[in-house]
mmCIF file of C-alpha atoms in Angstrom:
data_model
loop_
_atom_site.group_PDB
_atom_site.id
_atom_site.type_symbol
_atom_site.label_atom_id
_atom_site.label_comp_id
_atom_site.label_asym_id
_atom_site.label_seq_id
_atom_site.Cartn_x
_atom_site.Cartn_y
_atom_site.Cartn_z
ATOM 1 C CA UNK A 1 308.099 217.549 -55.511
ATOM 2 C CA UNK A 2 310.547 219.047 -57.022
ATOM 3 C CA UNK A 3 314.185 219.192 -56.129
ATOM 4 C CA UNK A 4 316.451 221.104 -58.819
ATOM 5 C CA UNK A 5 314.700 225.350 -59.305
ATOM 6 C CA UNK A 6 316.484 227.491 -61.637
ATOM 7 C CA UNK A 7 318.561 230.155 -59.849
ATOM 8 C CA UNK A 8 318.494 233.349 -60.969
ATOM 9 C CA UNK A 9 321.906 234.327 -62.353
ATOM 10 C CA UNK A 10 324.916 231.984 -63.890
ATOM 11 C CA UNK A 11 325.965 231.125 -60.208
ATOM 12 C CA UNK A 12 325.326 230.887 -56.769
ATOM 13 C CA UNK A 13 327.787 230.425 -53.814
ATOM 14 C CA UNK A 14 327.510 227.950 -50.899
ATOM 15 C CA UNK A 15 329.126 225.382 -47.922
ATOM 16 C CA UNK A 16 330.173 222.296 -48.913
ATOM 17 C CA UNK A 17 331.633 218.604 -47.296
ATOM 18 C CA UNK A 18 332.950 215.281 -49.063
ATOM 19 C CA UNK A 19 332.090 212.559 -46.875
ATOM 20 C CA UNK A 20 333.580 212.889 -43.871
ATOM 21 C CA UNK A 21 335.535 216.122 -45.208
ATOM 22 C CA UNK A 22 335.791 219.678 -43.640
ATOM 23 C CA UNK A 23 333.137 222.380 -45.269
ATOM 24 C CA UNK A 24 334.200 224.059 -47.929
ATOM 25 C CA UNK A 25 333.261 227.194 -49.898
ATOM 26 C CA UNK A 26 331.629 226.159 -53.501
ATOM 27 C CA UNK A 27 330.764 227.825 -56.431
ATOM 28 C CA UNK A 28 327.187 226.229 -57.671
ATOM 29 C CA UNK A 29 327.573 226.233 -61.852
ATOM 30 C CA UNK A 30 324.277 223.414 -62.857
ATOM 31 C CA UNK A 31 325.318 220.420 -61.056
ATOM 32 C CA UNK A 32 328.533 221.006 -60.687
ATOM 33 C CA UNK A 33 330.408 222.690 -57.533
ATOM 34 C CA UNK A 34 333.770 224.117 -58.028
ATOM 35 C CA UNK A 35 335.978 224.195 -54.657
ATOM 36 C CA UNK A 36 336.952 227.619 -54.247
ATOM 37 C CA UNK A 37 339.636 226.766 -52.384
ATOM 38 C CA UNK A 38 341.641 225.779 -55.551
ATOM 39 C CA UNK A 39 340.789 228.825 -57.627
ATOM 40 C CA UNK A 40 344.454 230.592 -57.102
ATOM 41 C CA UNK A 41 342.802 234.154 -57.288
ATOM 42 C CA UNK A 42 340.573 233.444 -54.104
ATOM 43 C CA UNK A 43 342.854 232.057 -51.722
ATOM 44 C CA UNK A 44 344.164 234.058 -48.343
ATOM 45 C CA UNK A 45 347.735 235.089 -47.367
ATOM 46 C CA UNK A 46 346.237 233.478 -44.160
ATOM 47 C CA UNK A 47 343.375 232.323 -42.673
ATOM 48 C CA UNK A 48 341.222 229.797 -43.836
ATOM 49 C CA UNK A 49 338.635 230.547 -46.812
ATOM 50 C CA UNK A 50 335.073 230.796 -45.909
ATOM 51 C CA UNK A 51 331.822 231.984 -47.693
ATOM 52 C CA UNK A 52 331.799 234.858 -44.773
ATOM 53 C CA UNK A 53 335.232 235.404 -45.985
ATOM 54 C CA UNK A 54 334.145 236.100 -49.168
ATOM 55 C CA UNK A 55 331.450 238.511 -48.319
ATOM 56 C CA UNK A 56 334.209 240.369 -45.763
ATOM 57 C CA UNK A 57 335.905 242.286 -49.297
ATOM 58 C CA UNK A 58 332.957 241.040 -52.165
ATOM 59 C CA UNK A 59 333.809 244.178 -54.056
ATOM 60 C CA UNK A 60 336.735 242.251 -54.749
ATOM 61 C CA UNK A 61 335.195 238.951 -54.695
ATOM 62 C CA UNK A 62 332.342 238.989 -57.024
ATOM 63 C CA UNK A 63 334.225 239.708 -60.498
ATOM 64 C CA UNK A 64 336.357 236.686 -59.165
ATOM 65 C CA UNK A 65 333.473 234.433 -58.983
ATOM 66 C CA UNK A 66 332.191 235.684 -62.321
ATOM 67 C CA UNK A 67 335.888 235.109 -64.025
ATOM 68 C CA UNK A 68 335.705 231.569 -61.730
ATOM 69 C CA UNK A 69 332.504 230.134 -63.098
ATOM 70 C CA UNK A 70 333.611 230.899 -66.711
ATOM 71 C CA UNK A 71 337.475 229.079 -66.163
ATOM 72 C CA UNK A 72 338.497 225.113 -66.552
ATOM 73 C CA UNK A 73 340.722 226.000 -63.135
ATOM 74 C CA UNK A 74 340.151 224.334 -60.047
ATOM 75 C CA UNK A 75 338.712 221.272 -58.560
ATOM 76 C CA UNK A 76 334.895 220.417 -59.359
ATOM 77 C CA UNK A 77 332.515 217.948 -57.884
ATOM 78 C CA UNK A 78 328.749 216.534 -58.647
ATOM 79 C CA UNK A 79 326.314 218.760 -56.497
ATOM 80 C CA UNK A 80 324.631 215.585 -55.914
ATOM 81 C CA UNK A 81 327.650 214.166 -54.312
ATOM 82 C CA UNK A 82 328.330 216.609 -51.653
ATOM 83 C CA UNK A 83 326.587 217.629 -48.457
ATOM 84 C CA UNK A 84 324.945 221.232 -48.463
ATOM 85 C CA UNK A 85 325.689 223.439 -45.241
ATOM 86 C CA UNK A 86 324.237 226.255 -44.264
ATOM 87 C CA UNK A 87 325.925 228.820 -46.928
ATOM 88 C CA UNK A 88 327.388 231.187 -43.840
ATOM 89 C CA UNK A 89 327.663 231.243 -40.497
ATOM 90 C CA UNK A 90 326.405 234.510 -39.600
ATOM 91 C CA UNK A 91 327.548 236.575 -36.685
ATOM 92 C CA UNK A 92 324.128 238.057 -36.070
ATOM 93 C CA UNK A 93 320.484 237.790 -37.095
ATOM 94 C CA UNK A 94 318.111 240.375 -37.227
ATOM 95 C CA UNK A 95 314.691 238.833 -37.484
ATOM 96 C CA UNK A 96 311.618 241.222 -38.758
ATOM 97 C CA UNK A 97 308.039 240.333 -37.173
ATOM 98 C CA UNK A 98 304.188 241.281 -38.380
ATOM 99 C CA UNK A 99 306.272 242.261 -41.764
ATOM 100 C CA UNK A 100 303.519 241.007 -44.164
ATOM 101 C CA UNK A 101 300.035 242.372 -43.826
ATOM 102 C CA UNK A 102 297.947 239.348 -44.385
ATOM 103 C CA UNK A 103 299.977 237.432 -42.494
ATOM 104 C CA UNK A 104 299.555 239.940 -39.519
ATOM 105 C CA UNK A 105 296.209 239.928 -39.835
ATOM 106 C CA UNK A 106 295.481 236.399 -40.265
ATOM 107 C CA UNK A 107 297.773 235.419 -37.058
ATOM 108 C CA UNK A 108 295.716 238.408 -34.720
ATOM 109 C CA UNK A 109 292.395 236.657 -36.012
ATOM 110 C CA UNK A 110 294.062 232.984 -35.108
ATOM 111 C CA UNK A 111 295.181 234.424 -31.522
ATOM 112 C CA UNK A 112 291.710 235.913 -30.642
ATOM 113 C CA UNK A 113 290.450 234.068 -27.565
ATOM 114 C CA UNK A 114 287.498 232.296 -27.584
ATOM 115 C CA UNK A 115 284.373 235.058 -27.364
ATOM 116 C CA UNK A 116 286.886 237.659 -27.493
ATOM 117 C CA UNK A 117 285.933 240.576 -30.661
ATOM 118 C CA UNK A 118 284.721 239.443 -33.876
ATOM 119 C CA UNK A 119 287.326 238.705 -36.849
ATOM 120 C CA UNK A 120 285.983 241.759 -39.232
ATOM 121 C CA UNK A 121 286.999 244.033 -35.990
ATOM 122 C CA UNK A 122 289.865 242.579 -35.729
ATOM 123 C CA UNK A 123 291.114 242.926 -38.714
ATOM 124 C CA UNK A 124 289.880 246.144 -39.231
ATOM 125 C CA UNK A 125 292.136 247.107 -36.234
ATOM 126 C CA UNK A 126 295.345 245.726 -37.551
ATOM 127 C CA UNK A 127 295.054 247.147 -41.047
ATOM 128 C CA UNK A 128 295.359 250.466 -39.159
ATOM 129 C CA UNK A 129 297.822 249.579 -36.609
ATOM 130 C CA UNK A 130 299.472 248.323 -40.225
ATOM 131 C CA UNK A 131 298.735 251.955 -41.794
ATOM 132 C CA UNK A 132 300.302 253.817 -38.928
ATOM 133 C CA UNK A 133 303.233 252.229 -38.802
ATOM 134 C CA UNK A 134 304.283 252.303 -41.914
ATOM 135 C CA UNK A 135 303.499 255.832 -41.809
ATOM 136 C CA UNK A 136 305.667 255.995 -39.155
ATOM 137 C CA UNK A 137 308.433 254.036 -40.288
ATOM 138 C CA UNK A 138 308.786 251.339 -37.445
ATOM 139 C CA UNK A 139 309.563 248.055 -38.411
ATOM 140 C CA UNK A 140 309.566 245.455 -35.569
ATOM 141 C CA UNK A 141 313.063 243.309 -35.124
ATOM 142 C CA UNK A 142 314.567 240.929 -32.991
ATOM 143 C CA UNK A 143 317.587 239.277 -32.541
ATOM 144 C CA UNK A 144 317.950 235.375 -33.473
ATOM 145 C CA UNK A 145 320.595 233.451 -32.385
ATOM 146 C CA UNK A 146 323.420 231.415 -34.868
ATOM 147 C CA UNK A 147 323.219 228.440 -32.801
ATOM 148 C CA UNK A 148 319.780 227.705 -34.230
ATOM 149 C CA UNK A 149 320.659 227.820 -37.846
ATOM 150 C CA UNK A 150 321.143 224.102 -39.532
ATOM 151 C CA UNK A 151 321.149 223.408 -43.333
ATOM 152 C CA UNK A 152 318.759 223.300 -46.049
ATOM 153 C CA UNK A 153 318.264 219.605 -46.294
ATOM 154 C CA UNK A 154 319.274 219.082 -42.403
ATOM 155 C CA UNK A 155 316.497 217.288 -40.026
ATOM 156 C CA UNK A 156 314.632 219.906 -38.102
ATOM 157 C CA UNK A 157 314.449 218.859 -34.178
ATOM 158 C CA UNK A 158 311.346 219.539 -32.492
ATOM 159 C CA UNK A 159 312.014 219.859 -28.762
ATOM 160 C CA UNK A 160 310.048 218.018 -26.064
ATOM 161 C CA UNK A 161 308.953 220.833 -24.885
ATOM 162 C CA UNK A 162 307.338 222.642 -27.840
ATOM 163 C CA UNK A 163 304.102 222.366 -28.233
ATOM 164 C CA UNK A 164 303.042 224.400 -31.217
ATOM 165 C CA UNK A 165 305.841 224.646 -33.630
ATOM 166 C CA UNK A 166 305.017 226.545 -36.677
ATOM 167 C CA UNK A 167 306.722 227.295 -39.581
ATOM 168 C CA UNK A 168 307.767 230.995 -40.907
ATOM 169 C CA UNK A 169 309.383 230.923 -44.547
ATOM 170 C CA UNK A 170 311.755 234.077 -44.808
ATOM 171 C CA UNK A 171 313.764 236.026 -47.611
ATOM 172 C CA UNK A 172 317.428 236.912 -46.073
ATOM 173 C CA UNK A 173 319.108 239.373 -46.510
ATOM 174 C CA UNK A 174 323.253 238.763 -46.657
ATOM 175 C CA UNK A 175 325.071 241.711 -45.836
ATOM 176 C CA UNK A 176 328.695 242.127 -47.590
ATOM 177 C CA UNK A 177 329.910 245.638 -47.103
ATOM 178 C CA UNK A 178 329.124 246.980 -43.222
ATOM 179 C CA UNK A 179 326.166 248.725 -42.307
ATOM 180 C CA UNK A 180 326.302 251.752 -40.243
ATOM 181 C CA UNK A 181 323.020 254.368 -40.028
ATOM 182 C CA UNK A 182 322.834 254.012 -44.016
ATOM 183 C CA UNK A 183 319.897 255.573 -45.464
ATOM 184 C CA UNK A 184 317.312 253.445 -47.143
ATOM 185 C CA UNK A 185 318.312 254.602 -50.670
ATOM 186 C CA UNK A 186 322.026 253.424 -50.296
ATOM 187 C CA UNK A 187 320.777 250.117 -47.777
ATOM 188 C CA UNK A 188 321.036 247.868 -50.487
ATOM 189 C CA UNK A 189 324.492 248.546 -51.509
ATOM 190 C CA UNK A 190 325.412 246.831 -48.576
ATOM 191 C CA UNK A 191 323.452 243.496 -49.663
ATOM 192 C CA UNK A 192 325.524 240.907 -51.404
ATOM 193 C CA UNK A 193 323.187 238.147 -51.553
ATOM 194 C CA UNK A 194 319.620 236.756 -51.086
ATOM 195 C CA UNK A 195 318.952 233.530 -49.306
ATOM 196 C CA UNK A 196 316.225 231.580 -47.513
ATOM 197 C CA UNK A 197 315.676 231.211 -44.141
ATOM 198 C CA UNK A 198 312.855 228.876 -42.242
ATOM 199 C CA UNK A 199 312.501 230.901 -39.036
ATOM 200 C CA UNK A 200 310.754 228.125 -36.981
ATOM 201 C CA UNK A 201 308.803 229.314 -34.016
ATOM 202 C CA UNK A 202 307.156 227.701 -30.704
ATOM 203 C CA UNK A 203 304.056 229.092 -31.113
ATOM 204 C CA UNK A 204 303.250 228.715 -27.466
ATOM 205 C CA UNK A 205 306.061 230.422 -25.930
ATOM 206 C CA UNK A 206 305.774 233.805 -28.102
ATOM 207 C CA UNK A 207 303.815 235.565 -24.935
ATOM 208 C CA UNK A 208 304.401 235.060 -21.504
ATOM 209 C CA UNK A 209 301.818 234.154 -19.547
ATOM 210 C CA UNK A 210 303.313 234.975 -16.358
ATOM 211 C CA UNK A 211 304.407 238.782 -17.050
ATOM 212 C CA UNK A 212 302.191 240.009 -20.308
ATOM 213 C CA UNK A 213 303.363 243.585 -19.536
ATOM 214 C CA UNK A 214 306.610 242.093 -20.799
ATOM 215 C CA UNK A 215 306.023 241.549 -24.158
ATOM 216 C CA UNK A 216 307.344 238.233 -26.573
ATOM 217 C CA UNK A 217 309.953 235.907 -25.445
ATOM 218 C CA UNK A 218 311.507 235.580 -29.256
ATOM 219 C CA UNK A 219 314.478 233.704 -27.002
ATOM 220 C CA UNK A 220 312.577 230.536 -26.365
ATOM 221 C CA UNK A 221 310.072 230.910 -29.146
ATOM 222 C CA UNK A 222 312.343 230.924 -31.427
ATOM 223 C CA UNK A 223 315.978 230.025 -30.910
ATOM 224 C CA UNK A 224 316.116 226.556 -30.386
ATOM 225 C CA UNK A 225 318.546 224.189 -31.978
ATOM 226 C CA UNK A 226 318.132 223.789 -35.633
ATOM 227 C CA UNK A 227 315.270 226.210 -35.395
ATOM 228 C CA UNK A 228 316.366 228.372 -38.747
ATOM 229 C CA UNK A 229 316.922 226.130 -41.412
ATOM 230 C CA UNK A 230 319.341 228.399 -43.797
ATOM 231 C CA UNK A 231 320.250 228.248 -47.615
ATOM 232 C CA UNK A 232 320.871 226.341 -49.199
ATOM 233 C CA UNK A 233 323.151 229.265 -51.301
ATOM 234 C CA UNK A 234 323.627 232.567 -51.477
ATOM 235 C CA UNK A 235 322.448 234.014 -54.730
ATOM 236 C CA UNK A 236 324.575 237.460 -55.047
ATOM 237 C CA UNK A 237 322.271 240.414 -54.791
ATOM 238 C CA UNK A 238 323.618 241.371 -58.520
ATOM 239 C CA UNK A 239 321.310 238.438 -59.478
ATOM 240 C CA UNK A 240 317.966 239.406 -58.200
ATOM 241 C CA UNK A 241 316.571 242.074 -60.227
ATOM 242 C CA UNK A 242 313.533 243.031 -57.320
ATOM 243 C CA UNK A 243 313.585 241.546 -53.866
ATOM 244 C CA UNK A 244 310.296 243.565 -53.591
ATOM 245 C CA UNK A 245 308.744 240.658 -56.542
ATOM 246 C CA UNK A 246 309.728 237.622 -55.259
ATOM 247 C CA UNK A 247 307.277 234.532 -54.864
ATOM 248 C CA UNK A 248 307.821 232.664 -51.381
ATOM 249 C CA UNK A 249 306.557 229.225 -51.032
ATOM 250 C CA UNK A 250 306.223 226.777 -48.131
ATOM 251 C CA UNK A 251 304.491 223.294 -49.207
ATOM 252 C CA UNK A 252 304.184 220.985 -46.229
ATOM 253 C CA UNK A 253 304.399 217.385 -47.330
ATOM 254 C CA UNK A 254 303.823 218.274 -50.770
ATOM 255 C CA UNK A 255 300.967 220.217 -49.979
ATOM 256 C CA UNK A 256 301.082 224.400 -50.125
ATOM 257 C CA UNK A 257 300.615 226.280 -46.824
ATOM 258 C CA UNK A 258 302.544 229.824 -47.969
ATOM 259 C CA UNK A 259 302.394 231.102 -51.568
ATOM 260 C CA UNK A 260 302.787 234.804 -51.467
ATOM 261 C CA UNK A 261 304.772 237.853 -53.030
ATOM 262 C CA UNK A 262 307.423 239.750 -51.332
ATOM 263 C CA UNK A 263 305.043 242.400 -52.732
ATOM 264 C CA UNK A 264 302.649 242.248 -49.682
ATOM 265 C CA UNK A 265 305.943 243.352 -47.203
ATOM 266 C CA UNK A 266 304.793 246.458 -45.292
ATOM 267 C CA UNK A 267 308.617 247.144 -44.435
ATOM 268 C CA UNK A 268 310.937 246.496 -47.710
ATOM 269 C CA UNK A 269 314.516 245.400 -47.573
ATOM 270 C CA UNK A 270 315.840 247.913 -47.828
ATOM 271 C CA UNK A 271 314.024 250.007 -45.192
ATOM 272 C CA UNK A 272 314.448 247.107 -42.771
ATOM 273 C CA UNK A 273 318.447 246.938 -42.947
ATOM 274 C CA UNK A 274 318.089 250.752 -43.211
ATOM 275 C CA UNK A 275 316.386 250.755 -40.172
ATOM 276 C CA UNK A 276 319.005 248.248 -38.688
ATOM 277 C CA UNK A 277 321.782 249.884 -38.939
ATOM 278 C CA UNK A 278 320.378 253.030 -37.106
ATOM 279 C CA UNK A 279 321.060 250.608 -34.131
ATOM 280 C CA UNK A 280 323.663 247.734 -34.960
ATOM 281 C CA UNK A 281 326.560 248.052 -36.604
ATOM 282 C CA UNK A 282 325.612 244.814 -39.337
ATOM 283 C CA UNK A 283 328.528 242.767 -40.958
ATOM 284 C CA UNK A 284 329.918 240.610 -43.275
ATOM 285 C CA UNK A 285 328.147 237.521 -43.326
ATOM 286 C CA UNK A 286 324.992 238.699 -41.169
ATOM 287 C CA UNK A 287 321.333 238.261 -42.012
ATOM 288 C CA UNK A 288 318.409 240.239 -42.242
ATOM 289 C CA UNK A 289 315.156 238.512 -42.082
ATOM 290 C CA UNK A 290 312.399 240.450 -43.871
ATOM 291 C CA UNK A 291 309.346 238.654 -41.944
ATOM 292 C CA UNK A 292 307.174 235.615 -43.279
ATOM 293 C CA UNK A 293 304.183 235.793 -45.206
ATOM 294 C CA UNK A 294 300.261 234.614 -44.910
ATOM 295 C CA UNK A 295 300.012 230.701 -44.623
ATOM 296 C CA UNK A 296 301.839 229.975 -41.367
ATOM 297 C CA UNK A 297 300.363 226.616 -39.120
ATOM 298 C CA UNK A 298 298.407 228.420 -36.491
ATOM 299 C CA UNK A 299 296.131 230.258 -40.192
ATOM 300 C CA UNK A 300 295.762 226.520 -40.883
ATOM 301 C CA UNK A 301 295.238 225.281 -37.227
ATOM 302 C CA UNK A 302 297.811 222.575 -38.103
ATOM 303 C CA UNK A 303 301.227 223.147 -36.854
ATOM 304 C CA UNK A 304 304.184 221.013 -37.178
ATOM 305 C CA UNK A 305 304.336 217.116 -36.523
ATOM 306 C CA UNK A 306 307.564 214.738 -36.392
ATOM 307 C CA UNK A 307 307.792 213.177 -39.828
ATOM 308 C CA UNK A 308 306.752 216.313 -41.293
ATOM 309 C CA UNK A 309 308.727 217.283 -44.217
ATOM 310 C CA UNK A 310 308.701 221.005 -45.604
ATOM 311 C CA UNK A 311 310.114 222.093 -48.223
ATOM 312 C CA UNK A 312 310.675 226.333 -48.994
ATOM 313 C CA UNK A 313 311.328 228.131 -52.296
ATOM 314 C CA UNK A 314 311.459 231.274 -53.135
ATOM 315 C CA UNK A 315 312.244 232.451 -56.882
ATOM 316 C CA UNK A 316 315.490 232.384 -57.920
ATOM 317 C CA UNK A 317 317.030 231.280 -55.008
ATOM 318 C CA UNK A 318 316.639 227.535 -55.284
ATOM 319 C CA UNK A 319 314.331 225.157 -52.688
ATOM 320 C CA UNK A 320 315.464 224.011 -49.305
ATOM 321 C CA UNK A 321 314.022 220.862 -47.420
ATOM 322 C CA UNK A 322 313.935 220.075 -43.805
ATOM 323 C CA UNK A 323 312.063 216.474 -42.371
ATOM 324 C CA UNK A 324 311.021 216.849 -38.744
ATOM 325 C CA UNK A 325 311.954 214.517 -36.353
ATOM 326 C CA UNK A 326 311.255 214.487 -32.480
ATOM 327 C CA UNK A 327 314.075 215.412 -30.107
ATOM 328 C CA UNK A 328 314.344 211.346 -28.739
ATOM 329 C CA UNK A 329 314.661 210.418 -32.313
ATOM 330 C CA UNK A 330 317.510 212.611 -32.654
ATOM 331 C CA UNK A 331 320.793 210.211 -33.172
ATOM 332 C CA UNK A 332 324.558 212.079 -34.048
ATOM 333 C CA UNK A 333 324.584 214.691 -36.372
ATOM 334 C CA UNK A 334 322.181 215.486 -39.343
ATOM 335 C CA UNK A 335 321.990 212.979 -41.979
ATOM 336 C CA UNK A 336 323.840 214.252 -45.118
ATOM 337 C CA UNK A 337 321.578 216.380 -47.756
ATOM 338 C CA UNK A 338 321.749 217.848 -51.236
ATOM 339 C CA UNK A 339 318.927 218.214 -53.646
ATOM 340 C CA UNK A 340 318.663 215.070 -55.391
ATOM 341 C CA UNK A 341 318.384 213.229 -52.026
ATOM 342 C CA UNK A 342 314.462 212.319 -50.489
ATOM 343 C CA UNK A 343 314.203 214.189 -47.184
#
């Protein structure tokens, strides 16, 4: 498989540790990483520097990084040589469900019980459940939790508990400049960056069988630790010509389960952190997940395994690569990734 994609744009930003050294913000140039910590230009009359830093005043920040990748200044290291965070530490996550059609309609088909209504109805009935809302301009979002985020080349822990864990690859949305009711033609002013997100889910746990009137527990479906592999950069919004034309790919142990285009989104980004921000007040830092495409475990009716190993890409924004291990296996704290390394 392989482990080095182009990114689209000269740069890319991320979180960074030497050996046993604190995280660090980074500037990706190749295979190099220049500690932005040591760019004079960057650094804080106080407080420490952070990537979410960064995004809290990228107006400001951005030409910096530009006039930063360009410049001899500053300390650099091998990318191969450092461990590869999560790129932020987001404050909140909006997650976006039934955002791709097929994907909808493939995972209604999958949930049919046994001798329930025949696929072709089925999916007849979601197309136009797909229609109207669109029509209607409703996307469906949830909140995720930060304590389930882990890095891109971080182990993935599969509780005891979970039976059916599936996997959901995700653009992100980064959001530099708060968002406040913004329409949908200014929504994407407020995006400074693209990254991916894995937004792992316990397939069983979605709908409660005790109280179905309730709806979808998204907290125990989906918010267990390590649960949203993140990153592994942020690739600055500037970079990414059409968010609405990007190809997201999931291949599970080399093999492909998700290849689709961002095209098939019902709900595009920038309606979805439009539609956001009617509601939350979104930050510096946070994430908007646009939804996952066609090609999750439950289409396949083969969902996630210890020893698994899954690795995401979507274009432009480099690959990410999670092994899954069982929760008794788990010893101390994620081994130490970065692209070159086997998962």
């Amino acid at each position: 498989m392989e482990t080095h994609l182009p990114l689209a744009g000269p740069f890319a930003v991320g979180t960074f540790s030497a050996g046993n050294g604190a995280p660090f913000p980074g500037l990706v140039t190749g295979d190099q990483v220049l500690d932005l910590r040591t760019v004079p230009a960057l650094r804080l009359p106080d407080g420490e520097l952070t990537t979410r830093a960064l995004l809290e005043r990228w107006d400001t920040t951005l030409p910096l990084l530009h006039a930063a990748a360009e410049s001899t200044e500053g300390d650099r290291f091998p990318l191969a040589d450092l461990r590869v965070h999560a790129p932020v530490e987001p404050r909140q996550i909006l997650q976006s469900g039934a955002n791709y059609r097929t994907h909808v309609i493939d995972l209604a088909v999958a949930h049919e019980p046994e001798g329930g209504r025949p696929a072709e109805q089925v999916r007849a009935e979601v197309a136009a459940m797909m229609d109207r809302r669109a029509a209607e301009d409703q996307p469906y979002v949830f909140i995720g939790l930060p304590s389930a985020v882990t890095g891109p080349y971080d182990d993935v822990v599969i509780p005891a508990w979970c039976a059916k864990p599936d996997w959901e690859l995700e653009l992100a949305a980064v959001i530099g400049r708060p968002a406040f009711r913004v329409p949908a033609d200014r929504a994407l002013e407020h995006v400074a960056a693209y990254t991916i997100a894995n937004d792992l889910t316990a397939r069983e746990l979605v709908f409660r069988r005790d109280m179905p009137e309730i709806g979808a527990d998204w907290l125990r479906s989906k918010n267990a630790p390590t649960f949203t592999p993140l990153g592994p950069y942020l690739v600055p919004s500037a970079f990414v010509s059409d968010p609405g034309d990007l190809q997201v790919t999931l291949r599970l142990n080399g093999e492909v389960m998700q290849d689709e285009s961002t095209k098939d989104m019902i709900f595009d980004v920038a309606r979805l952190v439009s539609y956001v921000s009617q509601t939350v007040e979104l930050l510096p830092g946070d994430l908007v997940l646009t939804g996952s495409p066609a090609g999750n475990g439950m289409h396949w009716g083969r969902l996630l395994r210890p020893g698994d190993v899954m690795e995401g890409t979507i274009t432009g924004l480099g690959v990410q690569r999670n092994r899954c291990v069982a929760e008794s296996s788990r010893t101390g704290t994620p081994k130490a990734g970065h692209p070159g390394q086997d998962a």
